[in-house]
mmCIF file of C-alpha atoms in Angstrom:
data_model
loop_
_atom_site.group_PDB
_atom_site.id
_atom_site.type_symbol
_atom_site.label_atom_id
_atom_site.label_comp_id
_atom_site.label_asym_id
_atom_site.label_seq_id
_atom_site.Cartn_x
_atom_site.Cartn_y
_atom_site.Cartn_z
ATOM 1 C CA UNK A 110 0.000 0.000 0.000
ATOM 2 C CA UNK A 111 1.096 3.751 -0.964
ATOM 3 C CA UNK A 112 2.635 5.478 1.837
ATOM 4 C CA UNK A 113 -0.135 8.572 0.880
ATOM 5 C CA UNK A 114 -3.201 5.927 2.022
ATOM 6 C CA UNK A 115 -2.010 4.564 5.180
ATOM 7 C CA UNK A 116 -2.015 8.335 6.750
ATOM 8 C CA UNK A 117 -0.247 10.048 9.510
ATOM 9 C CA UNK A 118 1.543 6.377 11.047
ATOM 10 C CA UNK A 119 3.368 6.253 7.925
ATOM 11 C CA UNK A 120 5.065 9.452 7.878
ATOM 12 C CA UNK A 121 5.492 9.589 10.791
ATOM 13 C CA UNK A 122 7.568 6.108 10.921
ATOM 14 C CA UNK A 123 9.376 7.714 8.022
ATOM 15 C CA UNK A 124 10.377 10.361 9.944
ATOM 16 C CA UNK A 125 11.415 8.323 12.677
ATOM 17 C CA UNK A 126 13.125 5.837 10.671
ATOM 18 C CA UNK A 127 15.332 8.840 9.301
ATOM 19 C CA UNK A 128 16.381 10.778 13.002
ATOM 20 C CA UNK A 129 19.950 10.416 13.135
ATOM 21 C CA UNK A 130 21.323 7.508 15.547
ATOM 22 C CA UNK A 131 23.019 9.164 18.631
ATOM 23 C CA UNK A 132 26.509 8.156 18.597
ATOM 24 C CA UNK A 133 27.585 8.062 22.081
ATOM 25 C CA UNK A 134 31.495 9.813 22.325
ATOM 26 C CA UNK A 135 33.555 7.880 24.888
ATOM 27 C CA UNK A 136 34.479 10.273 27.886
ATOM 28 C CA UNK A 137 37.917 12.282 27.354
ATOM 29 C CA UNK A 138 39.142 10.924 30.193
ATOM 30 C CA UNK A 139 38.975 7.231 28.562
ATOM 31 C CA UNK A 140 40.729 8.140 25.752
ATOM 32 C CA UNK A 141 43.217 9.645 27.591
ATOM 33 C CA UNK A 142 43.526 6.764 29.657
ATOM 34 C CA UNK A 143 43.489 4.646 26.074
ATOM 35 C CA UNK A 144 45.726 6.991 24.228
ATOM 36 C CA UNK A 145 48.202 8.269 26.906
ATOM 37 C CA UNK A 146 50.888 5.174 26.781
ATOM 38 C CA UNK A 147 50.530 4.790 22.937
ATOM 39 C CA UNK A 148 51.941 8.719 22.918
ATOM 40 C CA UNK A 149 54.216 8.415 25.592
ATOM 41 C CA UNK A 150 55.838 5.607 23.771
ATOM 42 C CA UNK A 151 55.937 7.571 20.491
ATOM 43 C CA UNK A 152 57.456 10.716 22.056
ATOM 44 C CA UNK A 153 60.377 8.488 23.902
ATOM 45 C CA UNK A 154 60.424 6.154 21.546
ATOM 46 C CA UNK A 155 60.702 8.315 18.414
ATOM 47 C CA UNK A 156 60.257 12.205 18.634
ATOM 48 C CA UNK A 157 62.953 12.364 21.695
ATOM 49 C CA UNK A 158 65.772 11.017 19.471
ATOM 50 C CA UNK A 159 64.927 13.395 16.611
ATOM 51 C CA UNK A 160 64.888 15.848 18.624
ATOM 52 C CA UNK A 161 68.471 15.240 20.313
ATOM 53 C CA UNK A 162 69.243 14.487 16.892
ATOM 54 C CA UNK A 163 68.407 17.830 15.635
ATOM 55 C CA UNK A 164 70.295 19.435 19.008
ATOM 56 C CA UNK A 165 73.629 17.560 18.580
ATOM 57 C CA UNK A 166 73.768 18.542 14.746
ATOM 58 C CA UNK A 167 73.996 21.803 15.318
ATOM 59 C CA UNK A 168 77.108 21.643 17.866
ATOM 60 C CA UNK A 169 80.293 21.824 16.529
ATOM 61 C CA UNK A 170 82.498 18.950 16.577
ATOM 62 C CA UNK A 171 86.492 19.091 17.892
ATOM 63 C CA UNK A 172 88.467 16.650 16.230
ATOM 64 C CA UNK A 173 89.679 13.755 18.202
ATOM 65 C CA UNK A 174 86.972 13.410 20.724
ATOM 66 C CA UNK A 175 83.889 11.320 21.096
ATOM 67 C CA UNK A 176 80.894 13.655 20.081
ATOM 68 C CA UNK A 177 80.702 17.240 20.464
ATOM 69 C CA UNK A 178 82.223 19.105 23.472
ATOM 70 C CA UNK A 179 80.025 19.875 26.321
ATOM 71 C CA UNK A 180 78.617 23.730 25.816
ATOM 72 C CA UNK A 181 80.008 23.361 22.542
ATOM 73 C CA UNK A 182 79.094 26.548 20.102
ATOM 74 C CA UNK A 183 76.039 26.082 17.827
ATOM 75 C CA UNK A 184 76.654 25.993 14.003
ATOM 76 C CA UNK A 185 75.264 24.887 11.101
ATOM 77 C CA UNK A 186 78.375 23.875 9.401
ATOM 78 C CA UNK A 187 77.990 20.406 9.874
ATOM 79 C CA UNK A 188 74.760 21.008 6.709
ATOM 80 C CA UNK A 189 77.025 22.709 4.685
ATOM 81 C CA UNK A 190 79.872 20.529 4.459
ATOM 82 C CA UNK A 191 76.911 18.016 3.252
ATOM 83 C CA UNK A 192 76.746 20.828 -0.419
ATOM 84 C CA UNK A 193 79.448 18.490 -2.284
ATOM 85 C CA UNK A 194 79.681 16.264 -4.940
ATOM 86 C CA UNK A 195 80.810 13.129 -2.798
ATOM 87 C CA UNK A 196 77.609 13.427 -0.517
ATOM 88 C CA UNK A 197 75.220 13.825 -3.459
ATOM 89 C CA UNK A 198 76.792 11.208 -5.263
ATOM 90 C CA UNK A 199 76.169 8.714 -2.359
ATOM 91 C CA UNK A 200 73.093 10.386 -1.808
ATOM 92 C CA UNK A 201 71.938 9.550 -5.274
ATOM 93 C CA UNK A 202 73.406 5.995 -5.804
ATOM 94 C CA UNK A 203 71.847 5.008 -2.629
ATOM 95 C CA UNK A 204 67.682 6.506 -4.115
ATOM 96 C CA UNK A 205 69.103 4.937 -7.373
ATOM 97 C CA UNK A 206 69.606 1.482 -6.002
ATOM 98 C CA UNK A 207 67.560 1.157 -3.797
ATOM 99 C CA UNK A 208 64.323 2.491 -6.048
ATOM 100 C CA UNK A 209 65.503 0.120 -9.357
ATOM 101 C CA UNK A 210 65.110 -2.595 -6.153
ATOM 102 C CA UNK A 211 61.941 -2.097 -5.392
ATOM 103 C CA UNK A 212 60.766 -1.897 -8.885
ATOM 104 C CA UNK A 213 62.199 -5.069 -9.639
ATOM 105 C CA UNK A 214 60.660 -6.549 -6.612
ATOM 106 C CA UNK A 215 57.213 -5.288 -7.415
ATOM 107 C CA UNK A 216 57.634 -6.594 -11.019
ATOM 108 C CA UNK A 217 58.581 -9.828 -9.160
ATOM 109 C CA UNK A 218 55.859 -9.717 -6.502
ATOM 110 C CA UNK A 219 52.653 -8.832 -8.514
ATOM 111 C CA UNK A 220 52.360 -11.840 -10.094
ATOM 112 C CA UNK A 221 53.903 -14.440 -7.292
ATOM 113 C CA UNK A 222 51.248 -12.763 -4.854
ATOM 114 C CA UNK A 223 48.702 -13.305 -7.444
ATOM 115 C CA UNK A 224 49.456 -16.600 -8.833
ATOM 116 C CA UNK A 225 49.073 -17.289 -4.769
ATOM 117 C CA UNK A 226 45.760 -16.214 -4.344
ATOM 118 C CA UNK A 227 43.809 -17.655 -7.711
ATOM 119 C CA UNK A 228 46.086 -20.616 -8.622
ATOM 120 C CA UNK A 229 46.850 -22.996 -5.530
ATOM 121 C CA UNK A 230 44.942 -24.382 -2.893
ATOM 122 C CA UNK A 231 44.093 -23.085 0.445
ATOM 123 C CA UNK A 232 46.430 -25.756 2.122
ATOM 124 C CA UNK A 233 49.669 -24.820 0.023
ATOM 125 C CA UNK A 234 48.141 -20.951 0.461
ATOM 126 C CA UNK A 235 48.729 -20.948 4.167
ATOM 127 C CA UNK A 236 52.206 -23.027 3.758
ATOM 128 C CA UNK A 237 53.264 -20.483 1.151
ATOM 129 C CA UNK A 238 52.408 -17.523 3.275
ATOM 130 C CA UNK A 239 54.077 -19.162 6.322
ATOM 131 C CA UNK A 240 57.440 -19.381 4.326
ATOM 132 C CA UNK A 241 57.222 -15.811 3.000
ATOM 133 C CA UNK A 242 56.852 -14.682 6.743
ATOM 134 C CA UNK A 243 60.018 -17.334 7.707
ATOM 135 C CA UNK A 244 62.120 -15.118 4.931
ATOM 136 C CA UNK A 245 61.365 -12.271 6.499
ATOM 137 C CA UNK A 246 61.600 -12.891 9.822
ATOM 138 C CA UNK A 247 65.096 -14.423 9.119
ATOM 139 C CA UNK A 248 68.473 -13.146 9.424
ATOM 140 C CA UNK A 249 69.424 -10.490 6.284
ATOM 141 C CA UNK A 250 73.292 -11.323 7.194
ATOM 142 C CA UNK A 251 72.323 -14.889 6.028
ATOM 143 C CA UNK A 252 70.362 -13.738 3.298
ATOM 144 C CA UNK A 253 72.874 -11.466 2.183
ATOM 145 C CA UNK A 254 75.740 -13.994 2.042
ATOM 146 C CA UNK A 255 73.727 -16.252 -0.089
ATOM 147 C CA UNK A 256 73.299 -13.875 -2.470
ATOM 148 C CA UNK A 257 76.902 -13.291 -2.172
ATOM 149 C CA UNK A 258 77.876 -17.350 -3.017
ATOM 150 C CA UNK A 259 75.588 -17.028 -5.921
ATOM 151 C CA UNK A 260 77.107 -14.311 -7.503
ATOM 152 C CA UNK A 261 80.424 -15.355 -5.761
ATOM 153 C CA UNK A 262 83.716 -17.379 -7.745
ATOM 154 C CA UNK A 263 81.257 -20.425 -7.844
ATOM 155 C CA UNK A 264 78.033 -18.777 -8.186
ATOM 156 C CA UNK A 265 75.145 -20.017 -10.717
ATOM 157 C CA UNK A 266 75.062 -16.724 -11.631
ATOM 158 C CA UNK A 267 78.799 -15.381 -12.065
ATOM 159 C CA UNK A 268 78.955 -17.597 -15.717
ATOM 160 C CA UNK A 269 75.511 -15.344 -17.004
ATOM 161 C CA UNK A 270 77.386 -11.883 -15.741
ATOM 162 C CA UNK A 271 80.679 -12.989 -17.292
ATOM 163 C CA UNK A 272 78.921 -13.852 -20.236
ATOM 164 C CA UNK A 273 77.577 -10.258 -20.643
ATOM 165 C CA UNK A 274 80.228 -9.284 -20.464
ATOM 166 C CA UNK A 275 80.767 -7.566 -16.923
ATOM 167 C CA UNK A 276 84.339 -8.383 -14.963
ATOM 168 C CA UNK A 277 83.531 -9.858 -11.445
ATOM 169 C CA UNK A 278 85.591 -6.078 -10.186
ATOM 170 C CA UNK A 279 83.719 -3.733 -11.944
ATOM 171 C CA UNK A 280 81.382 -1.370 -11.305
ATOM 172 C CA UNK A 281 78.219 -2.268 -12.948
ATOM 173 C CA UNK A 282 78.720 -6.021 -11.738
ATOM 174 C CA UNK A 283 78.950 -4.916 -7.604
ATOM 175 C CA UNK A 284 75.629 -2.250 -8.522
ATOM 176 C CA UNK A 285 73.976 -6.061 -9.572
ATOM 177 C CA UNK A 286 75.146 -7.935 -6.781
ATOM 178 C CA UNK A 287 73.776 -4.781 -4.488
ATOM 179 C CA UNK A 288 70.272 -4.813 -6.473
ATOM 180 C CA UNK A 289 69.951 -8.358 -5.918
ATOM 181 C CA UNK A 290 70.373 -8.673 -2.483
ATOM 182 C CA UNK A 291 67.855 -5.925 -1.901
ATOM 183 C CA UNK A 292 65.372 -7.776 -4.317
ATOM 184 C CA UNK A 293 65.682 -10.595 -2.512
ATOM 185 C CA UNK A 294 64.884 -9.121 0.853
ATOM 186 C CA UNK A 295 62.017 -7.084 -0.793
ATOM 187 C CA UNK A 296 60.228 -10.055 -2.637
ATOM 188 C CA UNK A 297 58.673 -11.411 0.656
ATOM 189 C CA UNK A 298 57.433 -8.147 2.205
ATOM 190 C CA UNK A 299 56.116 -7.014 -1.129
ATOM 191 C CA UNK A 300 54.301 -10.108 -1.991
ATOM 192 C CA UNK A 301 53.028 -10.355 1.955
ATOM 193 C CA UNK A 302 51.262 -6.648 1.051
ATOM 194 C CA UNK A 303 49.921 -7.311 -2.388
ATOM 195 C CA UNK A 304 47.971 -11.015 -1.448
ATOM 196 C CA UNK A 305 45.633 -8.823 0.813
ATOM 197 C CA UNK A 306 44.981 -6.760 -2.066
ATOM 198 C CA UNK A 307 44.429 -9.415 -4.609
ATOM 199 C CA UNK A 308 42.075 -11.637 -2.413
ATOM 200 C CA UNK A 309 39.589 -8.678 -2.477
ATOM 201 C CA UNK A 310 39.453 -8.477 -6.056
ATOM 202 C CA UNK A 311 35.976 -10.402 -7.069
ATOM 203 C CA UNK A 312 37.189 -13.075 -9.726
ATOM 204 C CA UNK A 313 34.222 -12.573 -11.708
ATOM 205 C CA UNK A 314 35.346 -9.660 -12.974
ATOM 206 C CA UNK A 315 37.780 -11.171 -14.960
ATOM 207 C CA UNK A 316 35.563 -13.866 -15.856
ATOM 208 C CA UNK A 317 33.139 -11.654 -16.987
ATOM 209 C CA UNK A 318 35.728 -9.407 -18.965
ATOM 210 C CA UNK A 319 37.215 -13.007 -21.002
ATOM 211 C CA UNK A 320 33.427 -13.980 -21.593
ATOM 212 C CA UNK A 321 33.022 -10.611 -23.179
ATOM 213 C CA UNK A 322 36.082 -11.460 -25.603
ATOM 214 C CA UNK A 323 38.794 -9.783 -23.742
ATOM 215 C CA UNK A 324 41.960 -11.478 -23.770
ATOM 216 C CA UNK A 325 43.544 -13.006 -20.400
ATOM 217 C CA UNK A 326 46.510 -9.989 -20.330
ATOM 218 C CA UNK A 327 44.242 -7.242 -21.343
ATOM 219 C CA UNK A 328 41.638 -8.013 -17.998
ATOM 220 C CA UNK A 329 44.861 -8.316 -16.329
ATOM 221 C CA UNK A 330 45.796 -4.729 -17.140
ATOM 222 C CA UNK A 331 41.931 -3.717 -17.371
ATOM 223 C CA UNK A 332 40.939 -4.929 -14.297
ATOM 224 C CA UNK A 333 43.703 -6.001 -11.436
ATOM 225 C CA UNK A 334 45.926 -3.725 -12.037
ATOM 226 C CA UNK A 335 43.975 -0.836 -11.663
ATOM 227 C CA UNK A 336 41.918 -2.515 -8.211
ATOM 228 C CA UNK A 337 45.347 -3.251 -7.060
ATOM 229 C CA UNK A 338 47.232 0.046 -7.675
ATOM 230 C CA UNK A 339 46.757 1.626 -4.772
ATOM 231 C CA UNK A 340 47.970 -1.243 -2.455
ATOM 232 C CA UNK A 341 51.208 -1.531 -5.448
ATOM 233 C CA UNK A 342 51.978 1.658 -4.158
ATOM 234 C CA UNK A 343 52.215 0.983 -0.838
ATOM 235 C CA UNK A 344 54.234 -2.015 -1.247
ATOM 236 C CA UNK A 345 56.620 0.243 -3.326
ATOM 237 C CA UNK A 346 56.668 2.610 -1.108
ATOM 238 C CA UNK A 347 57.356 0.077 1.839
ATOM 239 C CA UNK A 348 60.064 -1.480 -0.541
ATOM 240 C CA UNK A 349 62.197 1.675 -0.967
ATOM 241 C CA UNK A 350 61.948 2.737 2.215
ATOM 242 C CA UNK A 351 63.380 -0.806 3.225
ATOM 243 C CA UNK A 352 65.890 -0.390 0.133
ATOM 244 C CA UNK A 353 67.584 3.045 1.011
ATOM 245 C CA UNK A 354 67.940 2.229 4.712
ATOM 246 C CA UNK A 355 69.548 -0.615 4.290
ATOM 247 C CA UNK A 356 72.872 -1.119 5.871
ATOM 248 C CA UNK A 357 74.420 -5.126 5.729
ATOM 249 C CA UNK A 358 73.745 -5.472 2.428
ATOM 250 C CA UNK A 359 75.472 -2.570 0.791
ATOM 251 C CA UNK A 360 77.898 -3.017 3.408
ATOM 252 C CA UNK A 361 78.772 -6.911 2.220
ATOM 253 C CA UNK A 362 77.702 -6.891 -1.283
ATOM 254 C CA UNK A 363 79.140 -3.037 -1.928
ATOM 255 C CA UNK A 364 82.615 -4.610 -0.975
ATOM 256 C CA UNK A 365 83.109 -0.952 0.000
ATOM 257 C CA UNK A 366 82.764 0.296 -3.703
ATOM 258 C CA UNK A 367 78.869 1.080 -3.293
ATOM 259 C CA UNK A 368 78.323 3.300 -0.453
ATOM 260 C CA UNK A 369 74.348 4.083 1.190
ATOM 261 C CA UNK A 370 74.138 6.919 3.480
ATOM 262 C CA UNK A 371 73.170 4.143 6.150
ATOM 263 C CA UNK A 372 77.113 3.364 5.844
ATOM 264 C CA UNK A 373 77.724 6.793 5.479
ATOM 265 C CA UNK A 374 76.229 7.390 8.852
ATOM 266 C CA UNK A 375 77.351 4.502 10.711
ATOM 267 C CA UNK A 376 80.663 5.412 9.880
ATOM 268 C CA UNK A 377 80.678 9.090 11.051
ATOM 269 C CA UNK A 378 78.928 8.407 14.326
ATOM 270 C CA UNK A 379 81.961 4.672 14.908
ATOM 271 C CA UNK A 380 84.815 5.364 13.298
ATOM 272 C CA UNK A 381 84.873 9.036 13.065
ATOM 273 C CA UNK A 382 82.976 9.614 16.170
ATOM 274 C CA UNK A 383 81.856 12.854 14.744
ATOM 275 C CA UNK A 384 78.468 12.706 15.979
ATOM 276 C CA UNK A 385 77.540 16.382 14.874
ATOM 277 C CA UNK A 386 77.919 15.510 11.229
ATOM 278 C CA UNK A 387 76.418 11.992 11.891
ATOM 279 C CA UNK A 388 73.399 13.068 12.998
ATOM 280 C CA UNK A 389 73.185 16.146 9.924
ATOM 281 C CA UNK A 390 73.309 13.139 7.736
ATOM 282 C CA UNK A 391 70.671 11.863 9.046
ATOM 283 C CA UNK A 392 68.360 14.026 9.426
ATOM 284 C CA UNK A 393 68.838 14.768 6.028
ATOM 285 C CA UNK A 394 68.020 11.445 4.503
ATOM 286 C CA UNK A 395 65.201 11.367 6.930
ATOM 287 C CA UNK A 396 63.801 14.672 5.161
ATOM 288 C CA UNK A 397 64.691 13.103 1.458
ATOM 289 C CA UNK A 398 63.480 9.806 2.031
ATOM 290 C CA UNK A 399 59.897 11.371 3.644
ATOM 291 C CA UNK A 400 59.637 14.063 0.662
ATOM 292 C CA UNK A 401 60.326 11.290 -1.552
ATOM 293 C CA UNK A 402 56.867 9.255 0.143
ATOM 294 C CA UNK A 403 55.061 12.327 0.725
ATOM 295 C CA UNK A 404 55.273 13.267 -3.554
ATOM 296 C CA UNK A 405 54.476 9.617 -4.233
ATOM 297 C CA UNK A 406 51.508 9.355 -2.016
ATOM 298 C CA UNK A 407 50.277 13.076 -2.609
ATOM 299 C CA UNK A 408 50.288 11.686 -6.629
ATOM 300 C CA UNK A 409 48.747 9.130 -6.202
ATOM 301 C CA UNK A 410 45.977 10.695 -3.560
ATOM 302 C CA UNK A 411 45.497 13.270 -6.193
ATOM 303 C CA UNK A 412 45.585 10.599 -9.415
ATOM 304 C CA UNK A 413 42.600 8.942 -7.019
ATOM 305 C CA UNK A 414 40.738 12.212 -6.614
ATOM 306 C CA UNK A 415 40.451 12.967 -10.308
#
């Protein structure tokens, strides 16, 4: 029956139906209560080393002591003698690196994360996703001299290199040797972030687009890649971010030839004991790496809103 012939009841159910639902707000004291170790943990935990980071990189550093002298002068010379070649040059090999890794592992990872979500069973699912967790949970000094014996003097790999025509010594062949060993630690965490995204992709879609005609790569490229963009990003985004703040395996597989600012670091603030300029370094890559995320995910936030 119309709404107009039952009368006054129905309206005014309608109207009642449509009053807002109060929304009770928990007391401010509760989420204090709730909140109040989460923050105190972040400020300790993170903001409190920034900030003494920030303080000591503006002291000035005496040669041949640990750190900077108590009541030491404030300066900013330890950011200028960071305008030179050598530091942009390390500066750039290790964004260079370290983003050709995490391209290669998301070229690597789309399709292992979705070959295990539509093509094996649940049983070999959850051992799959078990051993993608065990890689990495597990040690990168192991990881990273495996990759080292397979690219080593009896590596499976050495004969392919050679055959390219790259000497074991040279450049280019360390800069492969580097990229692998990042790839190899990426892979896992990449693929780990992508399965969520491909098990809520309805596989219908793509049945639907193939019944229409459309070949099996063109749904591919019509259909999951665009649903899964957004969590690619992420993963390549958690990828470099893993990549340029790396430290064994540059260290191990650089053979001291391919320098990241993570070495850079570790060696002002050890062997140099120049903690001033240590901690200008990094609070410097801190501010490139988060520009670099912030462009990316501003991008792709504004890609979205288009």
């Amino acid at each position: 029956m119309p709404c107009s012939e039952r009368g006054k009841g129905c309206s005014t159910t309608t109207q009642a139906r449509r009053q807002p639902v109060a929304i009770s707000i928990p007391d401010r004291r509760d989420a204090a209560l709730t909140l109040g170790p989460a923050l105190l943990v972040f400020a300790f935990g993170f903001l409190s080393p920034l900030v003494n980071l920030a303080i000591e990189s503006l002291k000035e550093f005496t040669p041949g002591r640990v750190g900077s002298v108590e009541n030491a002068a404030a300066t900013v010379q330890n950011y200028y003698e960071l305008a030179n070649q050598a530091f942009a040059s390390v500066l750039l090999t290790t964004f260079w690196i370290g983003g050709a890794a995490a391209i290669i592992g998301q070229l690597v990872a789309f399709p292992l994360a979705y070959f295990i979500v539509r093509r094996i069973s649940p049983r070999m699912r959850a051992l799959t996703l078990g051993f993608l967790i065990t890689l990495v949970l597990s040690s990168v000094l192991i990881k990273t001299y495996a990759i080292e014996l397979t690219f080593g003097a009896v590596g499976v790999f050495r004969p392919l290199l050679l055959t390219l025509g790259l000497s074991p010594n040279s450049r280019e062949y360390i800069n492969i040797v580097v990229i692998a060993g990042l790839v190899h630690s990426i892979i896992p965490v990449a693929t780990l972030t992508l399965i969520g995204a491909m098990q809520s992709i309805d596989p219908r879609l793509l049945d639907a687009a193939q019944s229409l005609g459309a070949p099996g790569w063109k749904a591919h490229l019509s259909i999951t890649l665009p649903l899964s963009f957004p969590a690619l990003i992420s993963s390549a985004l958690v990828s470099l971010t893993f990549a340029i703040s790396a430290f064994v395996i540059p260290m191990v597989l650089g053979r001291g030839r391919v320098l990241f600012m993570s070495n850079v670091i570790y060696t002002r603030f050890s062997d140099i004991a120049n903690y001033p300029s240590g901690a200008a370094i990094s609070l410097v890559m801190l501010a490139v790496a988060l520009a670099v995320v912030a462009v990316i995910t501003f991008a792709q936030a504004w890609k979205v809103s288009r």
